[in-house]
Amino acid sequence: LCECTTSNTFVTLFVGVYDHDTKTLQYVDAGHGHWIIRRAGQAPVQGEKPEKPPIGIVPDMSYTSRSLDLGIGDRIVLFSDGMIELFGPDGEQYSIDRLIKSIVESNSPQEDVNFALDALQNFISKGAKDDDTTIASLEIVN
C-alpha cells in the first residue's frame, strides 16, 4: 500500500477468524481500535487498543494476531470512526464512552446496533453526518 498510494493514504483494519470448537477469536487490529466486547451478563467495555499503526503508514510493517477467548452470549461490537467522531450541535464529540453507555441496556446484537444508532442520531440532533456510521454486533450463540 505504501508503494502504490500517496503518502497520506492508509487503511485501518480489523480482521478476525473465529474457531467455533475452541470458542477463540484470532484477530489482527491494524490501527482500527474501534471495537467493544460485551461478556455475557457484564457491561460492555472497550476492546484492546491496537499495537501497530494502520496499514500503509510504515512500509514492510508486520502484524501479529491476538487471541480472545469467548463464551456463549459474549458479543463483539465493531464500528467505524464515524460512530464516535461525529460532533453534536454544541461542538462536543460523541466519543467511545457515549457509545458504550448507549448499549448498556441492550440484550441482543440487533439492539446493540439500534440503540447505538438512535443515541448517535439524538446526540447530533438530526445534523449532517460528515463521516460514515457503520456498526455491527456479533454474538456467540452455541
Tab-separated table of C-alpha atoms in Angstrom:
chain	number	residue	atom	x	y	z
A	1	LEU	CA	0.000	0.000	0.000
A	2	CYS	CA	2.863	2.379	0.795
A	3	GLU	CA	4.315	1.879	-2.671
A	4	CYS	CA	1.027	2.157	-4.562
A	5	THR	CA	-0.595	5.204	-2.964
A	6	THR	CA	0.135	8.775	-1.961
A	7	SER	CA	1.913	9.375	1.330
A	8	ASN	CA	-1.263	10.392	3.158
A	9	THR	CA	-3.186	7.201	2.337
A	10	PHE	CA	-3.675	4.485	4.919
A	11	VAL	CA	-6.206	1.818	5.894
A	12	THR	CA	-7.388	0.768	9.330
A	13	LEU	CA	-8.332	-2.876	9.515
A	14	PHE	CA	-9.818	-5.323	11.967
A	15	VAL	CA	-9.898	-8.902	10.735
A	16	GLY	CA	-10.764	-11.945	12.787
A	17	VAL	CA	-11.173	-15.675	12.428
A	18	TYR	CA	-13.449	-17.402	14.921
A	19	ASP	CA	-12.887	-21.057	15.845
A	20	HIS	CA	-16.224	-22.477	16.943
A	21	ASP	CA	-14.675	-25.574	18.552
A	22	THR	CA	-12.326	-23.644	20.845
A	23	LYS	CA	-14.541	-20.515	21.106
A	24	THR	CA	-11.477	-18.441	20.260
A	25	LEU	CA	-11.220	-15.379	18.056
A	26	GLN	CA	-7.825	-14.844	16.425
A	27	TYR	CA	-7.681	-11.242	15.242
A	28	VAL	CA	-5.414	-8.540	13.925
A	29	ASP	CA	-6.208	-4.916	14.680
A	30	ALA	CA	-4.168	-2.761	12.312
A	31	GLY	CA	-4.797	0.691	13.689
A	32	HIS	CA	-8.581	0.230	13.811
A	33	GLY	CA	-9.142	0.215	17.567
A	34	HIS	CA	-12.902	0.581	17.236
A	35	TRP	CA	-14.448	-2.372	18.969
A	36	ILE	CA	-16.261	-3.213	22.163
A	37	ILE	CA	-16.531	-6.530	23.947
A	38	ARG	CA	-19.571	-7.422	25.947
A	39	ARG	CA	-19.181	-10.571	28.001
A	40	ALA	CA	-22.457	-12.365	28.790
A	41	GLY	CA	-24.085	-10.727	31.807
A	42	GLN	CA	-21.476	-7.955	32.036
A	43	ALA	CA	-21.261	-4.331	30.997
A	44	PRO	CA	-19.683	-3.525	27.632
A	45	VAL	CA	-16.057	-2.342	27.629
A	46	GLN	CA	-13.693	-1.015	25.008
A	47	GLY	CA	-11.561	-3.673	23.306
A	48	GLU	CA	-7.783	-3.660	23.452
A	49	LYS	CA	-6.035	-0.874	21.608
A	50	PRO	CA	-4.078	-1.858	18.502
A	51	GLU	CA	-0.353	-2.373	18.926
A	52	LYS	CA	0.539	-1.356	15.377
A	53	PRO	CA	-0.350	1.584	13.111
A	54	PRO	CA	-2.797	1.450	10.212
A	55	ILE	CA	-1.722	-0.284	7.019
A	56	GLY	CA	0.132	1.983	4.617
A	57	ILE	CA	1.945	4.210	7.088
A	58	VAL	CA	5.070	2.142	7.744
A	59	PRO	CA	6.498	0.170	4.818
A	60	ASP	CA	7.095	-3.536	5.491
A	61	MET	CA	5.226	-3.433	8.813
A	62	SER	CA	4.316	-6.909	10.011
A	63	TYR	CA	1.273	-7.618	12.114
A	64	THR	CA	0.726	-10.465	14.555
A	65	SER	CA	-2.590	-11.833	15.698
A	66	ARG	CA	-4.018	-11.721	19.173
A	67	SER	CA	-6.318	-14.280	20.719
A	68	LEU	CA	-9.594	-13.673	22.533
A	69	ASP	CA	-11.468	-16.451	24.329
A	70	LEU	CA	-15.222	-16.060	24.003
A	71	GLY	CA	-18.164	-17.734	25.690
A	72	ILE	CA	-21.819	-18.272	24.909
A	73	GLY	CA	-23.609	-14.923	24.944
A	74	ASP	CA	-20.460	-12.820	24.509
A	75	ARG	CA	-20.732	-10.107	21.869
A	76	ILE	CA	-18.190	-8.179	19.836
A	77	VAL	CA	-19.315	-4.779	18.539
A	78	LEU	CA	-17.241	-3.377	15.676
A	79	PHE	CA	-17.745	0.180	14.458
A	80	SER	CA	-16.270	2.812	12.191
A	81	ASP	CA	-14.678	6.012	13.445
A	82	GLY	CA	-17.763	7.931	12.350
A	83	MET	CA	-19.672	6.364	15.234
A	84	ILE	CA	-17.528	8.168	17.807
A	85	GLU	CA	-16.065	11.157	15.969
A	86	LEU	CA	-19.233	12.997	14.960
A	87	PHE	CA	-19.992	16.287	16.700
A	88	GLY	CA	-23.173	17.465	18.378
A	89	PRO	CA	-24.629	20.957	17.947
A	90	ASP	CA	-22.535	22.224	20.876
A	91	GLY	CA	-19.315	21.142	19.157
A	92	GLU	CA	-18.701	18.227	21.514
A	93	GLN	CA	-17.565	14.920	20.033
A	94	TYR	CA	-19.720	11.803	20.548
A	95	SER	CA	-16.925	9.537	21.990
A	96	ILE	CA	-16.437	5.872	22.807
A	97	ASP	CA	-17.811	6.434	26.312
A	98	ARG	CA	-21.155	7.615	24.928
A	99	LEU	CA	-21.272	4.685	22.520
A	100	ILE	CA	-20.645	2.218	25.348
A	101	LYS	CA	-23.336	3.862	27.513
A	102	SER	CA	-25.808	3.649	24.640
A	103	ILE	CA	-25.666	-0.162	24.590
A	104	VAL	CA	-25.533	-0.879	28.344
A	105	GLU	CA	-29.218	-1.875	28.388
A	106	SER	CA	-29.228	-3.804	25.097
A	107	ASN	CA	-29.964	-7.519	25.151
A	108	SER	CA	-29.073	-8.594	21.624
A	109	PRO	CA	-26.857	-7.750	18.676
A	110	GLN	CA	-29.812	-6.078	16.938
A	111	GLU	CA	-30.436	-3.899	19.989
A	112	ASP	CA	-26.719	-3.012	20.144
A	113	VAL	CA	-26.976	-1.604	16.632
A	114	ASN	CA	-30.377	0.061	17.076
A	115	PHE	CA	-29.585	1.615	20.463
A	116	ALA	CA	-26.205	2.893	19.265
A	117	LEU	CA	-27.572	4.460	16.074
A	118	ASP	CA	-30.549	6.008	17.902
A	119	ALA	CA	-28.299	7.510	20.591
A	120	LEU	CA	-25.909	8.892	17.988
A	121	GLN	CA	-28.740	10.433	15.963
A	122	ASN	CA	-30.174	12.059	19.107
A	123	PHE	CA	-26.731	13.394	20.014
A	124	ILE	CA	-26.137	15.078	16.669
A	125	SER	CA	-29.739	16.367	16.679
A	126	LYS	CA	-30.561	15.445	13.102
A	127	GLY	CA	-27.430	17.240	11.918
A	128	ALA	CA	-25.434	16.185	8.935
A	129	LYS	CA	-23.186	13.182	9.225
A	130	ASP	CA	-19.784	14.057	7.802
A	131	ASP	CA	-18.384	10.550	8.228
A	132	ASP	CA	-19.649	7.013	7.807
A	133	THR	CA	-21.550	5.466	10.697
A	134	THR	CA	-21.067	1.744	10.395
A	135	ILE	CA	-21.679	-0.692	13.242
A	136	ALA	CA	-22.020	-4.471	13.539
A	137	SER	CA	-22.613	-6.654	16.572
A	138	LEU	CA	-21.765	-10.363	16.615
A	139	GLU	CA	-22.838	-12.808	19.326
A	140	ILE	CA	-21.561	-16.281	20.227
A	141	VAL	CA	-24.727	-18.381	20.319
A	142	ASN	CA	-23.587	-22.000	20.781
